[in-house]
PDB file of C-alpha atoms and ligand atoms in Angstrom:
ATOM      1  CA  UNK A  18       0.000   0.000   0.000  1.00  0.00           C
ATOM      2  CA  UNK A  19       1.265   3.512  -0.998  1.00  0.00           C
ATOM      3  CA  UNK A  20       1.378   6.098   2.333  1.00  0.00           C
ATOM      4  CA  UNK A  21       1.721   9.603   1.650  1.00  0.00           C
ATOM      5  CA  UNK A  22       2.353  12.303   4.626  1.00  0.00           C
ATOM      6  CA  UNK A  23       0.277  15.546   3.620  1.00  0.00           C
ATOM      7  CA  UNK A  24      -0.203  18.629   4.584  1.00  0.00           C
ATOM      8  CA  UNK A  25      -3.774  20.646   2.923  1.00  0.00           C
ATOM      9  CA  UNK A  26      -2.392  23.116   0.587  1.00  0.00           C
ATOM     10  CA  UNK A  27       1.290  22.532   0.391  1.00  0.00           C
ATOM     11  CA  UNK A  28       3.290  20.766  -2.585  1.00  0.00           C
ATOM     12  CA  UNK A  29       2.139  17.023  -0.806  1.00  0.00           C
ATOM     13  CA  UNK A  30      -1.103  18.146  -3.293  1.00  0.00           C
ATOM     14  CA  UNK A  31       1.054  17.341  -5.873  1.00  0.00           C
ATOM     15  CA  UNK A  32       1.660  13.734  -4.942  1.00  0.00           C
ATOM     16  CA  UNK A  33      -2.036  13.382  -4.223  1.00  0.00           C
ATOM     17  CA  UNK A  34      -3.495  14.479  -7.431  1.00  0.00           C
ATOM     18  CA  UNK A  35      -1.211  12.148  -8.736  1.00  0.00           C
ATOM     19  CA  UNK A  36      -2.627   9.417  -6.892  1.00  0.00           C
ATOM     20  CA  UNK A  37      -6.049  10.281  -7.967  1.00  0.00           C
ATOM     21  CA  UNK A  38      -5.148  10.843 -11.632  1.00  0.00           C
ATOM     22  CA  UNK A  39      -3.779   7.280 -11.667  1.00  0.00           C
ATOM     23  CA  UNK A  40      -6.778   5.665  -9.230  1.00  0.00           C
ATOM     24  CA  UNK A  41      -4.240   3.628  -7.308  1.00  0.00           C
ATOM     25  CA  UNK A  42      -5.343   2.668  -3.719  1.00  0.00           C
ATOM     26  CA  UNK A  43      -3.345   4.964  -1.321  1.00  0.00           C
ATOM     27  CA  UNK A  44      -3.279   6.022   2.556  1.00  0.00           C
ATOM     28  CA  UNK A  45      -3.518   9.429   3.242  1.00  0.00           C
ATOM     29  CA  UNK A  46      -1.606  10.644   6.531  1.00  0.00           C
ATOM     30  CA  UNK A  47      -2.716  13.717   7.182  1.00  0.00           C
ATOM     31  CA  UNK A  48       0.028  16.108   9.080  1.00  0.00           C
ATOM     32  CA  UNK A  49      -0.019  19.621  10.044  1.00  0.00           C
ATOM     33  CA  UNK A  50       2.938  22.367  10.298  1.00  0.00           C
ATOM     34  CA  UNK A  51       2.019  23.654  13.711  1.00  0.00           C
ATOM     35  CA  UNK A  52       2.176  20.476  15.849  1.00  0.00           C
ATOM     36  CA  UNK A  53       6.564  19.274  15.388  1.00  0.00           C
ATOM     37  CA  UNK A  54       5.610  16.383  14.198  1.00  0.00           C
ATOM     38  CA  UNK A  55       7.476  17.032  10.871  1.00  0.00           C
ATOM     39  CA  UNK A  56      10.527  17.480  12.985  1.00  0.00           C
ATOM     40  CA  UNK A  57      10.160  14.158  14.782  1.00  0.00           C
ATOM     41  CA  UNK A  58      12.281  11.261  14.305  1.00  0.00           C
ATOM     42  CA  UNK A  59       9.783   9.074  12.586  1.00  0.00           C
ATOM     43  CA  UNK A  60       9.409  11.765   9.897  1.00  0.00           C
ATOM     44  CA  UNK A  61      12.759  12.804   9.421  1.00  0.00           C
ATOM     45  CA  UNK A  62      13.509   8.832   8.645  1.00  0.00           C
ATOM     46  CA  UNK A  63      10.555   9.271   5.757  1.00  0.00           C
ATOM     47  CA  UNK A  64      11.990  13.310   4.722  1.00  0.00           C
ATOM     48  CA  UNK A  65      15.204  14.400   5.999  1.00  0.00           C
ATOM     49  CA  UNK A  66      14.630  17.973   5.952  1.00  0.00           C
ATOM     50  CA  UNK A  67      11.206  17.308   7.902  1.00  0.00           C
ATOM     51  CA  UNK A  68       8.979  18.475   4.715  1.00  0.00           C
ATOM     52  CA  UNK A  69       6.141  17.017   3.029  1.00  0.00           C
ATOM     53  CA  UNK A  70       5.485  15.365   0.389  1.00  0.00           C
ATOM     54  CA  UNK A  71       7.080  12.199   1.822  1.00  0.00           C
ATOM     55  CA  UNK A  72       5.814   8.700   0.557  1.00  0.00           C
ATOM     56  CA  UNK A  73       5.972   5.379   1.035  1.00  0.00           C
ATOM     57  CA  UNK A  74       5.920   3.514  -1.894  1.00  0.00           C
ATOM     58  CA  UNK A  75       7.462  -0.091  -3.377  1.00  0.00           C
ATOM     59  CA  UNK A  76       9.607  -0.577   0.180  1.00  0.00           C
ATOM     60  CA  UNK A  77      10.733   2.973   0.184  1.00  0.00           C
ATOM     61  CA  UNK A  78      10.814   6.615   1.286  1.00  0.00           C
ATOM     62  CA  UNK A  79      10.564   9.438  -1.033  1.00  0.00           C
ATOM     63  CA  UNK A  80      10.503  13.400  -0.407  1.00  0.00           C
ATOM     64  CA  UNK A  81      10.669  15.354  -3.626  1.00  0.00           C
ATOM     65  CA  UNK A  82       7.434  16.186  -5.214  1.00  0.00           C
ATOM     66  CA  UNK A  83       8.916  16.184  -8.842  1.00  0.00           C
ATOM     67  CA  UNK A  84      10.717  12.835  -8.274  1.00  0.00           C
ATOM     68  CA  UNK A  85       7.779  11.452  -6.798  1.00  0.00           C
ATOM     69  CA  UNK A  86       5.770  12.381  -9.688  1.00  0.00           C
ATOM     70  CA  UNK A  87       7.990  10.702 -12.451  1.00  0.00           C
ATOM     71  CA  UNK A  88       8.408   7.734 -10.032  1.00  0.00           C
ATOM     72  CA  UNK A  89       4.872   7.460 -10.126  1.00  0.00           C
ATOM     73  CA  UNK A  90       4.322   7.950 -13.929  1.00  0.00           C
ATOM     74  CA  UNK A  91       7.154   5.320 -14.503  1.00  0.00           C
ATOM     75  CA  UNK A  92       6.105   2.707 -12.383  1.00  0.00           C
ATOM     76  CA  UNK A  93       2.359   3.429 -12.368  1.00  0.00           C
ATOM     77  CA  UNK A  94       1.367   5.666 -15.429  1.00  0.00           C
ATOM     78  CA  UNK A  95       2.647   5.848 -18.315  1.00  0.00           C
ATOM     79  CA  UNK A  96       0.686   7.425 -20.251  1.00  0.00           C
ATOM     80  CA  UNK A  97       1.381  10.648 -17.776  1.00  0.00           C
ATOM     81  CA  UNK A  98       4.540  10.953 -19.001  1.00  0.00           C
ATOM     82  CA  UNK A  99       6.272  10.688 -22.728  1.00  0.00           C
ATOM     83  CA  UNK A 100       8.695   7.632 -22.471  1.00  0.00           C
ATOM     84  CA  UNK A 101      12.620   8.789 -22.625  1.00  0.00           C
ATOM     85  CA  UNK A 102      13.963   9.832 -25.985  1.00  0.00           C
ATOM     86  CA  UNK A 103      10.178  10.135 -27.172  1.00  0.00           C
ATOM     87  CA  UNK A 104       8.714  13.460 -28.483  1.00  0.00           C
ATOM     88  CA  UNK A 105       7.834  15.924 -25.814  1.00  0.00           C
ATOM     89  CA  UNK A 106      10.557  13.996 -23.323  1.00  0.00           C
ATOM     90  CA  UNK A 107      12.720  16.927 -22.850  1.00  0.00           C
ATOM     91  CA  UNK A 108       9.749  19.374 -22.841  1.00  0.00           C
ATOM     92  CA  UNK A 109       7.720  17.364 -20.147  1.00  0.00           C
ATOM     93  CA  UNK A 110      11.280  17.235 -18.196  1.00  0.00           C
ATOM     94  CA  UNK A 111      11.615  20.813 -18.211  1.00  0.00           C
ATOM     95  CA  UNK A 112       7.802  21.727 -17.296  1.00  0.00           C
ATOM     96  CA  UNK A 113       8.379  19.141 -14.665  1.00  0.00           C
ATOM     97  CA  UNK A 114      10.941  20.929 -13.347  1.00  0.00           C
ATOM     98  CA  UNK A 115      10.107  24.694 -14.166  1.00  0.00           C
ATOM     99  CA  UNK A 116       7.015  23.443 -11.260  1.00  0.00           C
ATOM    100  CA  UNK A 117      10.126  24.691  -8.773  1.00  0.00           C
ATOM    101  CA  UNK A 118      11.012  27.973 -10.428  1.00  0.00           C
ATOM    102  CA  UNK A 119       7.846  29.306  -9.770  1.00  0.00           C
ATOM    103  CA  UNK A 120       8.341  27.463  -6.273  1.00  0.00           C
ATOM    104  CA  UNK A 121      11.262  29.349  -5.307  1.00  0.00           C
ATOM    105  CA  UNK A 122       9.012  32.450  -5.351  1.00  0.00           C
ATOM    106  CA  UNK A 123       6.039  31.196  -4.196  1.00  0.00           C
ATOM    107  CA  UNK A 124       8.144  29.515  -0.793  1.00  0.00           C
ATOM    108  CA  UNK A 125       9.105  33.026  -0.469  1.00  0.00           C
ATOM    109  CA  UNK A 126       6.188  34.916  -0.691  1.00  0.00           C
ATOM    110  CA  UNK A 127       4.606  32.392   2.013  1.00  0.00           C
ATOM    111  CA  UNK A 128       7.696  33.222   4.370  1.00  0.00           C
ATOM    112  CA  UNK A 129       6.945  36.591   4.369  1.00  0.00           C
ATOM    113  CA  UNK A 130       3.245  36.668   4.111  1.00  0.00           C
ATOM    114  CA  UNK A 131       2.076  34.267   6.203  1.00  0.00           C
ATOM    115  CA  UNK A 132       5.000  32.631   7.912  1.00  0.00           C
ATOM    116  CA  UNK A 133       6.613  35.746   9.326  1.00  0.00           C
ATOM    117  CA  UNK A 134       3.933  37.240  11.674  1.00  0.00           C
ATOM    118  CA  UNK A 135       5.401  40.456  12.638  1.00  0.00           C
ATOM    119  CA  UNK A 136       6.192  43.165   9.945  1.00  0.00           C
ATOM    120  CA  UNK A 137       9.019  43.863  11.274  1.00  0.00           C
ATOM    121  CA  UNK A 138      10.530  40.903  10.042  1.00  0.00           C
ATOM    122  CA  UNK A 139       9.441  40.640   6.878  1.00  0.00           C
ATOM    123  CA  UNK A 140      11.476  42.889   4.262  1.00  0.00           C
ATOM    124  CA  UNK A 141       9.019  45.014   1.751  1.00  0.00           C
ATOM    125  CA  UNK A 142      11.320  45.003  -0.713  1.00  0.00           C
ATOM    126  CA  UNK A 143      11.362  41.068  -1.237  1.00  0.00           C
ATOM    127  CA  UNK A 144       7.795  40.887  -0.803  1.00  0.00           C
ATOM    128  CA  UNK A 145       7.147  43.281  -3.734  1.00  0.00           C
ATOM    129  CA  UNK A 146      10.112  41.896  -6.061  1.00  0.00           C
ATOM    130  CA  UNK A 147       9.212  38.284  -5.589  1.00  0.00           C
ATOM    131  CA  UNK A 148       5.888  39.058  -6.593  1.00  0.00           C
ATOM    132  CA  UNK A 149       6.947  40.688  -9.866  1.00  0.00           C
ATOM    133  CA  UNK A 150       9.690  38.219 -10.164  1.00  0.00           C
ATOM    134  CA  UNK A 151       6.552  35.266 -10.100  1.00  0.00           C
ATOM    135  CA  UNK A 152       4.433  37.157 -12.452  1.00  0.00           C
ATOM    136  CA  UNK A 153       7.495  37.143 -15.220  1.00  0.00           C
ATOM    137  CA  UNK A 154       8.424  33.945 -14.208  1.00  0.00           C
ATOM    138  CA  UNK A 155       4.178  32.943 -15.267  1.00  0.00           C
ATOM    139  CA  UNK A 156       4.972  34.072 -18.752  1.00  0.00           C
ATOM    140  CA  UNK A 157       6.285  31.012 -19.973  1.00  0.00           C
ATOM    141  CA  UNK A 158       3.181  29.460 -18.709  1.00  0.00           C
ATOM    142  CA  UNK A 159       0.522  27.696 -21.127  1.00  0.00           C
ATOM    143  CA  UNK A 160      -2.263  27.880 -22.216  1.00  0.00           C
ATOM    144  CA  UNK A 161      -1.895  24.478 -23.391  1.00  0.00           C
ATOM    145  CA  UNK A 162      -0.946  21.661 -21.157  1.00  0.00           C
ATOM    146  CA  UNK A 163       3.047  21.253 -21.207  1.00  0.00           C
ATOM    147  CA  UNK A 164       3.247  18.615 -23.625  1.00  0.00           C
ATOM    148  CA  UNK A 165      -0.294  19.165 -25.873  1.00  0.00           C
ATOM    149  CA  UNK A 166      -1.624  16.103 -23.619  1.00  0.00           C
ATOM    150  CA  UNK A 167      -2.155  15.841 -20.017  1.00  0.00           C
ATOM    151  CA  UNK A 168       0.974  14.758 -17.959  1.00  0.00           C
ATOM    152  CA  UNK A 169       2.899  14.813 -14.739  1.00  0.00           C
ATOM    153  CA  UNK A 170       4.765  17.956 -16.107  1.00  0.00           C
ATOM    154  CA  UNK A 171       0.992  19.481 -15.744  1.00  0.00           C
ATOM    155  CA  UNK A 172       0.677  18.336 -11.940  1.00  0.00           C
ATOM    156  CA  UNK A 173       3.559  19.985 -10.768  1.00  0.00           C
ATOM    157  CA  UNK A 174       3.070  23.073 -12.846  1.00  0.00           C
ATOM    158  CA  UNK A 175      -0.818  23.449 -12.277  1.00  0.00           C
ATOM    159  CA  UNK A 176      -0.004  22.895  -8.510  1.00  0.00           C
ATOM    160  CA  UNK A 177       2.588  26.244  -8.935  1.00  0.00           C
ATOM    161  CA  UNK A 178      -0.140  27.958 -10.760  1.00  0.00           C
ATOM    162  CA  UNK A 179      -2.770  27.440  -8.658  1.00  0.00           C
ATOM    163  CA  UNK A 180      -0.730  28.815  -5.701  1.00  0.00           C
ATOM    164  CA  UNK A 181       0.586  31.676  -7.769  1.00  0.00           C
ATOM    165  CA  UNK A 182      -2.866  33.263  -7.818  1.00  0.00           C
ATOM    166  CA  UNK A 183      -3.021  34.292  -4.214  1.00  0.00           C
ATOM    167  CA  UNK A 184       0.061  36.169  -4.879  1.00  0.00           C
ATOM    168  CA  UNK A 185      -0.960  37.942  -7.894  1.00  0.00           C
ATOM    169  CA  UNK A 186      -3.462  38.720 -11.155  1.00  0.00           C
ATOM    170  CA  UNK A 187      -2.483  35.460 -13.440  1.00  0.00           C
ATOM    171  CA  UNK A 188      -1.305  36.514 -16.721  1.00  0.00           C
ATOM    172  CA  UNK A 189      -4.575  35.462 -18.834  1.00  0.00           C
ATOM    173  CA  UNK A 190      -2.984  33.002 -20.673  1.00  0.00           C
ATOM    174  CA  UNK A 191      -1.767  31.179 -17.205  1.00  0.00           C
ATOM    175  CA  UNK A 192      -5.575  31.613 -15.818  1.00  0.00           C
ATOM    176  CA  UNK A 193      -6.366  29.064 -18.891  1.00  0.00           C
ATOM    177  CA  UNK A 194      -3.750  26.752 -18.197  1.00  0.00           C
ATOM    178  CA  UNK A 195      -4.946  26.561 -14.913  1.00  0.00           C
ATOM    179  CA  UNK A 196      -9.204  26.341 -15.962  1.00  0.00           C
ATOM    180  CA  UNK A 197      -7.826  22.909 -17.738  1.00  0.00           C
ATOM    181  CA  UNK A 198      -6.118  21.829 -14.809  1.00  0.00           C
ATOM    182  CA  UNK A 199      -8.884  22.948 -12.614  1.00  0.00           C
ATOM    183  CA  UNK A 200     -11.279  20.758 -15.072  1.00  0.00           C
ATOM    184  CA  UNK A 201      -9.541  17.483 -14.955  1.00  0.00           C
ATOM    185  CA  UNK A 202     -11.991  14.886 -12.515  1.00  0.00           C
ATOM    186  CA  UNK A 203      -8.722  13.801 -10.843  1.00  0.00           C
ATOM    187  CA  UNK A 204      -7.862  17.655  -9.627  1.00  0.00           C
ATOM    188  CA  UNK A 205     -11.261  17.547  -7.983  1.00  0.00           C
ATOM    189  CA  UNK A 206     -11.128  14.561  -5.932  1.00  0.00           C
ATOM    190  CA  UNK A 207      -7.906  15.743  -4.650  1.00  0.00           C
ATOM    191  CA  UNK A 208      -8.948  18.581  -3.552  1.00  0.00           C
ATOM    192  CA  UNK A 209     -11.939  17.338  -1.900  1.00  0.00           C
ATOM    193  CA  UNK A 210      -9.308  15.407  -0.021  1.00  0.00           C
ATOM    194  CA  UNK A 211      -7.097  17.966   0.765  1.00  0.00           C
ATOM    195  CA  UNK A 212      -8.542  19.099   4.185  1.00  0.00           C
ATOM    196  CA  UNK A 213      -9.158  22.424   5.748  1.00  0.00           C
ATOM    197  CA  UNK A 214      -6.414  25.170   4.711  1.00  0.00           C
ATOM    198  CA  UNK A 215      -3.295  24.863   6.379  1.00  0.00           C
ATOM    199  CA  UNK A 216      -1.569  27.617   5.216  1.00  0.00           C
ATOM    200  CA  UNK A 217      -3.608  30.004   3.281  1.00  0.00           C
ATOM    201  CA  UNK A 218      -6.290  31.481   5.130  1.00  0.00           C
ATOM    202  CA  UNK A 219      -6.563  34.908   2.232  1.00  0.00           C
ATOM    203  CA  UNK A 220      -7.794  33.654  -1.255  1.00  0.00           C
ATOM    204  CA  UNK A 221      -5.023  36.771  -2.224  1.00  0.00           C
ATOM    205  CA  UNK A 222      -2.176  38.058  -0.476  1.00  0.00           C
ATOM    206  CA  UNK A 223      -1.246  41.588  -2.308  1.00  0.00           C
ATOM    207  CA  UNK A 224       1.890  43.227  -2.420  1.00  0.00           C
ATOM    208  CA  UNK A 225       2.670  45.861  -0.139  1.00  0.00           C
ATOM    209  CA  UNK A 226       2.198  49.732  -1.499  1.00  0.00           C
ATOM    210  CA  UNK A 227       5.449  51.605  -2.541  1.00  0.00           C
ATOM    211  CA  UNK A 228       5.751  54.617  -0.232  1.00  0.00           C
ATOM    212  CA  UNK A 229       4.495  57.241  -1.680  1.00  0.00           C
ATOM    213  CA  UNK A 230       2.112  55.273  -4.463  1.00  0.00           C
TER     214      UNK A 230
HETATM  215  N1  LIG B  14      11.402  20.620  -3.405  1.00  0.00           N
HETATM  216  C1  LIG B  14      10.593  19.944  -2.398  1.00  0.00           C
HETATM  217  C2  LIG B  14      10.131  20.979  -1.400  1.00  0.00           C
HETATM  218  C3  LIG B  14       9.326  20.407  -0.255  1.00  0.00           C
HETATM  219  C4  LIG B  14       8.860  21.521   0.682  1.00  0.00           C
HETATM  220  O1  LIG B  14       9.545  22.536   0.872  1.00  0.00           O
HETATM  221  N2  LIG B  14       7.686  21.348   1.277  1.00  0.00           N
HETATM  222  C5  LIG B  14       7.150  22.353   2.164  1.00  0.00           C
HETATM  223  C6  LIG B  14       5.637  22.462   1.985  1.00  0.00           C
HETATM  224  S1  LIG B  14       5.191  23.119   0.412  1.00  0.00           S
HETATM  225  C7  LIG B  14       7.380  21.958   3.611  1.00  0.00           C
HETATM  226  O2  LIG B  14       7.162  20.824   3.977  1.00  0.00           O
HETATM  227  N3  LIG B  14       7.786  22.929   4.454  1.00  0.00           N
HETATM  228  C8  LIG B  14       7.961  22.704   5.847  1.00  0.00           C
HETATM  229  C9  LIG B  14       9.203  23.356   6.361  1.00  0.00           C
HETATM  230  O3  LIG B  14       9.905  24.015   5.570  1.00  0.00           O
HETATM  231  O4  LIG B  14       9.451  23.199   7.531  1.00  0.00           O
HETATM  232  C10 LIG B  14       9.425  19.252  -3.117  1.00  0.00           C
HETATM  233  O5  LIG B  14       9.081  19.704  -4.224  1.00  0.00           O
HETATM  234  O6  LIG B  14       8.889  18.266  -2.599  1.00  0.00           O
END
């Protein structure tokens, strides 16, 4: 039986709309930021830098969403990824992996929105360029999934884009990558078994005013 350690709202919803794309029988462990667990022993054997998405799958740990994905795709779908040296291989690689560009940003972003609580720790400046940095960053974005026909690549991505919306207007052609995401039955059942927010509390967390603007 596959395990996978989640947490509503983070990049474990990656994992799990994989799992529900696919329609394999799965546990769900359901784990929250606020209570250490994630920094306990037992987790840190699953996910050594006591994150999520860790699974257990085929008498092993794994902690990287992206790695995870094409693990899964390999071993479990096929047809959610376009075998190596096929067409589309190095642009479903790349989409898999461009997921963690807009990542970098978006990790950000929720360190300074939501993670630091008091303003005077959070820096103005990085709040405002990360946001800008995110919306350039959503320009190589769609509208089309990554490789003309739904894939892994899309799972990481659509997670990225979904996020990137509380942190900015999408570009329009990103908000129609996203619809077609949002559309697929398998992106639905996940989040129906996401749980109650975790982390984002604000459907949109703007960037602060320039002085003087
Ligand atoms: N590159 C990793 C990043 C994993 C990661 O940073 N997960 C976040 C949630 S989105 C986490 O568990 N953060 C908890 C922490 O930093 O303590 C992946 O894609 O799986």
């Amino acid at each position: 039986m596959i395990r996978l350690w989640h947490v509503s709202q983070s990049r474990s919803f990656r994992v799990l709309w994989a799992l529900e794309e696919l329609g394999v029988e799965y546990e769900l462990i359901r784990c929250s930021f606020f209570d250490k667990s994630l920094r306990g022993p037992d987790h840190l054997a699953r996910a050594p830098a006591g994150r999520v998405p860790a699974i257990e799958i085929d008498g092993q740990y794994l902690c990287e969403s992206g790695a995870i994905l094409l693990y899964l795709a390999e071993t479990r779908g096929v047809h959610l990824r376009p075998a190596e040296g096929a067409a589309g291989r190095a642009v479903f690689l790349q989409g898999l992996h461009y997921a963690e560009t807009l990542g970098a940003h978006l990790a950000n972003l929720t360190q300074h929105h939501i993670v630091l609580r008091e303003a005077w720790m959070r820096s103005e400046t990085v709040m405002r360029l990360e946001a800008k940095r995110l919306e350039f960053a959503l320009r190589a974005v769609g509208p089309d999934f990554v490789t003309g026909q739904f894939s892994m690549a899309d799972i990481a991505l659509g997670y990225a884009v979904l996020l990137a919306q509380r942190f900015g207007a999408l570009p329009r052609v990103a908000a129609a990558y996203l619809e077609r995401c949002q559309a697929r039955a398998g992106f639905a059942r996940a989040l129906e078994q996401d749980g109650p927010a975790e982390i984002y509390t604000q459907p949109f967390y703007p960037p602060p005013q320039e002085e003087g603007a």
